[in-house]
Amino acid sequence: MGPPGAGKGTQASRLARAIGIPHLSTGDMLRSNVADDTELGRQAKAFMEAGDLVPDELVTAMVIDRLGQDDARCGFLLDGYPRNPAQADALADAFGEDVLELAILLEVDPDELVTRLLTRGQQQGRTDDTEEVIRNRLAVYEEQTAPLVAYYESHGRLASLDGLGSIPDVFGRIIEVLAT
Ligand code: ADP
């Protein structure tokens, strides 16, 4: 978990590779549906471009389908899901309360986030990395996703760490947290 620009995707892909489990990024899955112009992609596109959440029922169906595939049987790393309490409930309803072992939260100062995302927008051409959409994504995170932090914390399933620093430094902190 972490706000947009915290480095979730980068760290999740390294961690999944290190552990040998699939990295399931809902953002990547949705972007690939948009690129392939699927029915889901057509329904999701406008929400993503505005920086709003894609409706829960669409994303949840996509995640449940993906988690049912063979390669996720021995574990998986979810990146970008659940993103609000309703999604957390849907996941628990489908796979049981213990489906997620640990939530890892990357904490980063909001001013740093905007700078990171604007740079990424220039480098990768992601259409939701413009200043106005970034501000909305940060607001959506604060309103809808941040409340989940307390939920995982109260269940003793939260590991928070400082997301500032080089990619290997942050990765080292994640490994440290997992080893304890
Ligand atoms: P970031 O976290 O940097 O905003 P993501 O790649 O995780 O980037 O998500 C990009 C967009 O995809 C989000 O702004 C949202 O529109 C959509 N999205 C991704 N995951 C979800 C989800 N779990 N529920 C609803 N929408 C989602």
mmCIF file of C-alpha atoms and ligand atoms in Angstrom:
data_model
loop_
_atom_site.group_PDB
_atom_site.id
_atom_site.type_symbol
_atom_site.label_atom_id
_atom_site.label_comp_id
_atom_site.label_asym_id
_atom_site.label_seq_id
_atom_site.Cartn_x
_atom_site.Cartn_y
_atom_site.Cartn_z
ATOM 1 C CA MET A 1 0.000 0.000 0.000
ATOM 2 C CA GLY A 2 0.956 3.599 -0.374
ATOM 3 C CA PRO A 3 -0.072 6.746 -2.190
ATOM 4 C CA PRO A 4 0.396 7.106 -5.944
ATOM 5 C CA GLY A 5 4.096 7.596 -6.627
ATOM 6 C CA ALA A 6 5.245 5.869 -3.430
ATOM 7 C CA GLY A 7 7.029 3.222 -5.469
ATOM 8 C CA LYS A 8 4.589 0.346 -5.000
ATOM 9 C CA GLY A 9 4.894 -1.002 -8.533
ATOM 10 C CA THR A 10 8.700 -0.904 -8.580
ATOM 11 C CA GLN A 11 9.081 -2.546 -5.194
ATOM 12 C CA ALA A 12 6.265 -5.044 -5.712
ATOM 13 C CA SER A 13 7.782 -6.328 -8.913
ATOM 14 C CA ARG A 14 11.231 -6.766 -7.265
ATOM 15 C CA LEU A 15 9.753 -8.446 -4.215
ATOM 16 C CA ALA A 16 7.555 -10.830 -6.187
ATOM 17 C CA ARG A 17 10.558 -11.855 -8.284
ATOM 18 C CA ALA A 18 12.677 -12.387 -5.171
ATOM 19 C CA ILE A 19 10.051 -14.567 -3.500
ATOM 20 C CA GLY A 20 8.967 -16.337 -6.694
ATOM 21 C CA ILE A 21 5.281 -15.422 -6.615
ATOM 22 C CA PRO A 22 3.248 -13.502 -9.216
ATOM 23 C CA HIS A 23 3.045 -9.716 -8.999
ATOM 24 C CA LEU A 24 -0.596 -8.809 -9.530
ATOM 25 C CA SER A 25 -0.946 -5.095 -10.227
ATOM 26 C CA THR A 26 -4.518 -3.972 -10.786
ATOM 27 C CA GLY A 27 -3.222 -0.779 -12.445
ATOM 28 C CA ASP A 28 -1.160 -2.840 -14.943
ATOM 29 C CA MET A 29 -4.066 -5.223 -15.590
ATOM 30 C CA LEU A 30 -6.433 -2.329 -16.212
ATOM 31 C CA ARG A 31 -3.930 -0.509 -18.457
ATOM 32 C CA SER A 32 -3.465 -3.640 -20.515
ATOM 33 C CA ASN A 33 -7.252 -3.959 -20.895
ATOM 34 C CA VAL A 34 -7.375 -0.342 -22.070
ATOM 35 C CA ALA A 35 -4.528 -0.953 -24.531
ATOM 36 C CA ASP A 36 -6.285 -4.065 -25.897
ATOM 37 C CA ASP A 37 -9.586 -2.185 -26.054
ATOM 38 C CA THR A 38 -11.475 -4.934 -24.196
ATOM 39 C CA GLU A 39 -14.965 -4.410 -22.788
ATOM 40 C CA LEU A 40 -13.434 -3.927 -19.307
ATOM 41 C CA GLY A 41 -10.865 -1.504 -20.745
ATOM 42 C CA ARG A 42 -13.597 0.561 -22.398
ATOM 43 C CA GLN A 43 -15.529 0.731 -19.127
ATOM 44 C CA ALA A 44 -12.455 1.590 -17.043
ATOM 45 C CA LYS A 45 -10.735 4.138 -19.282
ATOM 46 C CA ALA A 46 -12.534 7.364 -18.310
ATOM 47 C CA PHE A 47 -12.214 6.651 -14.572
ATOM 48 C CA MET A 48 -8.486 6.027 -14.902
ATOM 49 C CA GLU A 49 -7.900 9.119 -16.985
ATOM 50 C CA ALA A 50 -9.664 11.228 -14.339
ATOM 51 C CA GLY A 51 -7.674 9.579 -11.529
ATOM 52 C CA ASP A 52 -10.844 8.140 -9.987
ATOM 53 C CA LEU A 53 -11.259 4.553 -8.850
ATOM 54 C CA VAL A 54 -12.712 2.179 -11.402
ATOM 55 C CA PRO A 55 -16.033 0.845 -9.978
ATOM 56 C CA ASP A 56 -15.498 -1.869 -7.360
ATOM 57 C CA GLU A 57 -17.515 -4.564 -9.129
ATOM 58 C CA LEU A 58 -15.360 -4.352 -12.268
ATOM 59 C CA VAL A 59 -12.022 -4.449 -10.450
ATOM 60 C CA THR A 60 -13.117 -7.087 -7.952
ATOM 61 C CA ALA A 61 -14.317 -9.447 -10.696
ATOM 62 C CA MET A 62 -10.969 -8.991 -12.454
ATOM 63 C CA VAL A 63 -8.995 -9.729 -9.262
ATOM 64 C CA ILE A 64 -11.071 -12.757 -8.253
ATOM 65 C CA ASP A 65 -10.615 -14.190 -11.724
ATOM 66 C CA ARG A 66 -6.846 -13.606 -11.598
ATOM 67 C CA LEU A 67 -6.421 -15.090 -8.119
ATOM 68 C CA GLY A 68 -8.193 -18.226 -9.287
ATOM 69 C CA GLN A 69 -5.477 -18.939 -11.847
ATOM 70 C CA ASP A 70 -2.941 -21.678 -11.218
ATOM 71 C CA ASP A 71 0.151 -19.531 -10.685
ATOM 72 C CA ALA A 72 -1.484 -17.746 -7.728
ATOM 73 C CA ARG A 73 -2.115 -20.950 -5.832
ATOM 74 C CA CYS A 74 1.121 -20.818 -3.815
ATOM 75 C CA GLY A 75 0.963 -17.122 -3.038
ATOM 76 C CA PHE A 76 0.782 -13.756 -4.741
ATOM 77 C CA LEU A 77 1.651 -10.134 -4.214
ATOM 78 C CA LEU A 78 -1.252 -7.772 -4.768
ATOM 79 C CA ASP A 79 -0.356 -4.239 -5.827
ATOM 80 C CA GLY A 80 -3.169 -1.700 -5.941
ATOM 81 C CA TYR A 81 -5.872 -3.863 -4.395
ATOM 82 C CA PRO A 82 -7.799 -3.603 -2.112
ATOM 83 C CA ARG A 83 -8.067 0.143 -2.476
ATOM 84 C CA ASN A 84 -11.074 0.829 -0.248
ATOM 85 C CA PRO A 85 -12.885 -0.998 2.568
ATOM 86 C CA ALA A 86 -15.525 -2.456 0.201
ATOM 87 C CA GLN A 87 -12.788 -4.124 -1.857
ATOM 88 C CA ALA A 88 -11.180 -5.521 1.304
ATOM 89 C CA ASP A 89 -14.559 -7.008 2.275
ATOM 90 C CA ALA A 90 -15.092 -8.451 -1.205
ATOM 91 C CA LEU A 91 -11.699 -10.148 -1.084
ATOM 92 C CA ALA A 92 -12.423 -11.600 2.361
ATOM 93 C CA ASP A 93 -15.870 -12.798 1.205
ATOM 94 C CA ALA A 94 -14.372 -14.556 -1.796
ATOM 95 C CA PHE A 95 -11.274 -16.118 -0.189
ATOM 96 C CA GLY A 96 -11.691 -15.832 3.603
ATOM 97 C CA GLU A 97 -10.509 -13.314 6.217
ATOM 98 C CA ASP A 98 -6.951 -14.664 6.184
ATOM 99 C CA VAL A 99 -6.401 -14.265 2.456
ATOM 100 C CA LEU A 100 -3.857 -11.493 3.018
ATOM 101 C CA GLU A 101 -0.967 -12.263 5.316
ATOM 102 C CA LEU A 102 0.586 -8.819 5.491
ATOM 103 C CA ALA A 103 0.044 -5.308 4.170
ATOM 104 C CA ILE A 104 3.215 -3.357 3.475
ATOM 105 C CA LEU A 105 2.807 0.422 3.564
ATOM 106 C CA LEU A 106 5.318 2.714 1.853
ATOM 107 C CA GLU A 107 5.203 6.148 3.471
ATOM 108 C CA VAL A 108 6.328 9.144 1.412
ATOM 109 C CA ASP A 109 5.969 12.898 1.879
ATOM 110 C CA PRO A 110 3.174 14.272 -0.392
ATOM 111 C CA ASP A 111 5.385 16.993 -1.976
ATOM 112 C CA GLU A 112 7.876 14.345 -3.047
ATOM 113 C CA LEU A 113 5.054 12.331 -4.632
ATOM 114 C CA VAL A 114 3.948 15.067 -7.019
ATOM 115 C CA THR A 115 7.531 15.611 -8.191
ATOM 116 C CA ARG A 116 8.060 11.864 -8.751
ATOM 117 C CA LEU A 117 4.815 11.456 -10.678
ATOM 118 C CA LEU A 118 5.374 14.481 -12.907
ATOM 119 C CA THR A 119 8.819 13.101 -13.805
ATOM 120 C CA ARG A 120 7.305 9.672 -14.543
ATOM 121 C CA GLY A 121 4.623 11.293 -16.698
ATOM 122 C CA GLN A 122 7.332 12.908 -18.826
ATOM 123 C CA GLN A 123 9.363 9.690 -19.061
ATOM 124 C CA GLN A 124 6.637 7.085 -19.568
ATOM 125 C CA GLY A 125 3.789 9.104 -21.017
ATOM 126 C CA ARG A 126 1.198 7.746 -18.590
ATOM 127 C CA THR A 127 -1.907 9.773 -19.320
ATOM 128 C CA ASP A 128 -2.872 9.990 -15.624
ATOM 129 C CA ASP A 129 0.462 11.566 -14.617
ATOM 130 C CA THR A 130 -0.558 15.184 -15.206
ATOM 131 C CA GLU A 131 -0.683 17.614 -12.293
ATOM 132 C CA GLU A 132 -4.469 17.899 -12.080
ATOM 133 C CA VAL A 133 -5.049 14.130 -12.250
ATOM 134 C CA ILE A 134 -2.194 13.473 -9.801
ATOM 135 C CA ARG A 135 -3.844 15.797 -7.263
ATOM 136 C CA ASN A 136 -7.112 13.902 -7.654
ATOM 137 C CA ARG A 137 -5.375 10.517 -7.277
ATOM 138 C CA LEU A 138 -3.741 11.737 -4.062
ATOM 139 C CA ALA A 139 -7.111 12.984 -2.755
ATOM 140 C CA VAL A 140 -8.780 9.662 -3.665
ATOM 141 C CA TYR A 141 -5.992 7.831 -1.829
ATOM 142 C CA GLU A 142 -6.460 9.934 1.312
ATOM 143 C CA GLU A 143 -10.231 9.561 1.264
ATOM 144 C CA GLN A 144 -10.702 5.948 0.236
ATOM 145 C CA THR A 145 -7.482 3.960 0.631
ATOM 146 C CA ALA A 146 -5.815 5.499 3.702
ATOM 147 C CA PRO A 147 -8.640 4.240 6.005
ATOM 148 C CA LEU A 148 -7.519 0.692 5.167
ATOM 149 C CA VAL A 149 -4.217 1.344 6.919
ATOM 150 C CA ALA A 150 -6.009 1.451 10.275
ATOM 151 C CA TYR A 151 -7.890 -1.721 9.352
ATOM 152 C CA TYR A 152 -4.713 -3.743 8.727
ATOM 153 C CA GLU A 153 -3.017 -2.175 11.735
ATOM 154 C CA SER A 154 -5.848 -3.203 14.044
ATOM 155 C CA HIS A 155 -5.596 -6.759 12.697
ATOM 156 C CA GLY A 156 -1.834 -6.804 13.372
ATOM 157 C CA ARG A 157 -1.144 -7.130 9.661
ATOM 158 C CA LEU A 158 0.550 -3.865 8.831
ATOM 159 C CA ALA A 159 4.230 -3.237 8.191
ATOM 160 C CA SER A 160 4.993 0.460 7.573
ATOM 161 C CA LEU A 161 8.278 1.715 6.297
ATOM 162 C CA ASP A 162 9.892 4.852 4.951
ATOM 163 C CA GLY A 163 9.501 4.942 1.162
ATOM 164 C CA LEU A 164 12.073 7.732 0.708
ATOM 165 C CA GLY A 165 15.472 6.803 -0.625
ATOM 166 C CA SER A 166 16.966 4.805 -3.474
ATOM 167 C CA ILE A 167 15.136 1.783 -4.911
ATOM 168 C CA PRO A 168 17.616 -0.701 -3.339
ATOM 169 C CA ASP A 169 17.465 1.107 0.032
ATOM 170 C CA VAL A 170 13.679 0.859 0.178
ATOM 171 C CA PHE A 171 13.814 -2.748 -1.021
ATOM 172 C CA GLY A 172 16.271 -3.525 1.797
ATOM 173 C CA ARG A 173 13.801 -2.090 4.319
ATOM 174 C CA ILE A 174 11.035 -4.304 2.942
ATOM 175 C CA ILE A 175 13.204 -7.401 3.223
ATOM 176 C CA GLU A 176 14.123 -6.418 6.785
ATOM 177 C CA VAL A 177 10.454 -6.043 7.738
ATOM 178 C CA LEU A 178 9.612 -9.415 6.208
ATOM 179 C CA ALA A 179 12.442 -11.113 8.054
ATOM 180 C CA THR A 180 11.180 -9.958 11.471
HETATM 181 P P1 ADP B 1 -1.188 4.715 -8.761
HETATM 182 O O1 ADP B 1 -1.290 3.967 -7.486
HETATM 183 O O2 ADP B 1 0.176 5.304 -8.988
HETATM 184 O O3 ADP B 1 -2.272 5.735 -8.951
HETATM 185 P P2 ADP B 1 -2.043 2.333 -10.273
HETATM 186 O O4 ADP B 1 -1.339 1.814 -11.473
HETATM 187 O O5 ADP B 1 -2.077 1.484 -9.055
HETATM 188 O O6 ADP B 1 -1.333 3.729 -9.988
HETATM 189 O O7 ADP B 1 -3.560 2.711 -10.648
HETATM 190 C C1 ADP B 1 -3.883 3.513 -11.761
HETATM 191 C C2 ADP B 1 -5.396 3.688 -11.856
HETATM 192 O O8 ADP B 1 -6.027 2.405 -12.054
HETATM 193 C C3 ADP B 1 -6.082 4.260 -10.617
HETATM 194 O O9 ADP B 1 -6.036 5.671 -10.575
HETATM 195 C C4 ADP B 1 -7.520 3.720 -10.790
HETATM 196 O O10 ADP B 1 -8.237 4.468 -11.747
HETATM 197 C C5 ADP B 1 -7.292 2.331 -11.380
HETATM 198 N N1 ADP B 1 -7.218 1.283 -10.319
HETATM 199 C C6 ADP B 1 -6.141 0.512 -10.000
HETATM 200 N N2 ADP B 1 -6.423 -0.338 -8.993
HETATM 201 C C7 ADP B 1 -7.728 -0.103 -8.656
HETATM 202 C C8 ADP B 1 -8.613 -0.640 -7.678
HETATM 203 N N3 ADP B 1 -8.238 -1.593 -6.818
HETATM 204 N N4 ADP B 1 -9.884 -0.145 -7.631
HETATM 205 C C9 ADP B 1 -10.290 0.809 -8.475
HETATM 206 N N5 ADP B 1 -9.509 1.366 -9.410
HETATM 207 C C10 ADP B 1 -8.234 0.930 -9.515
#
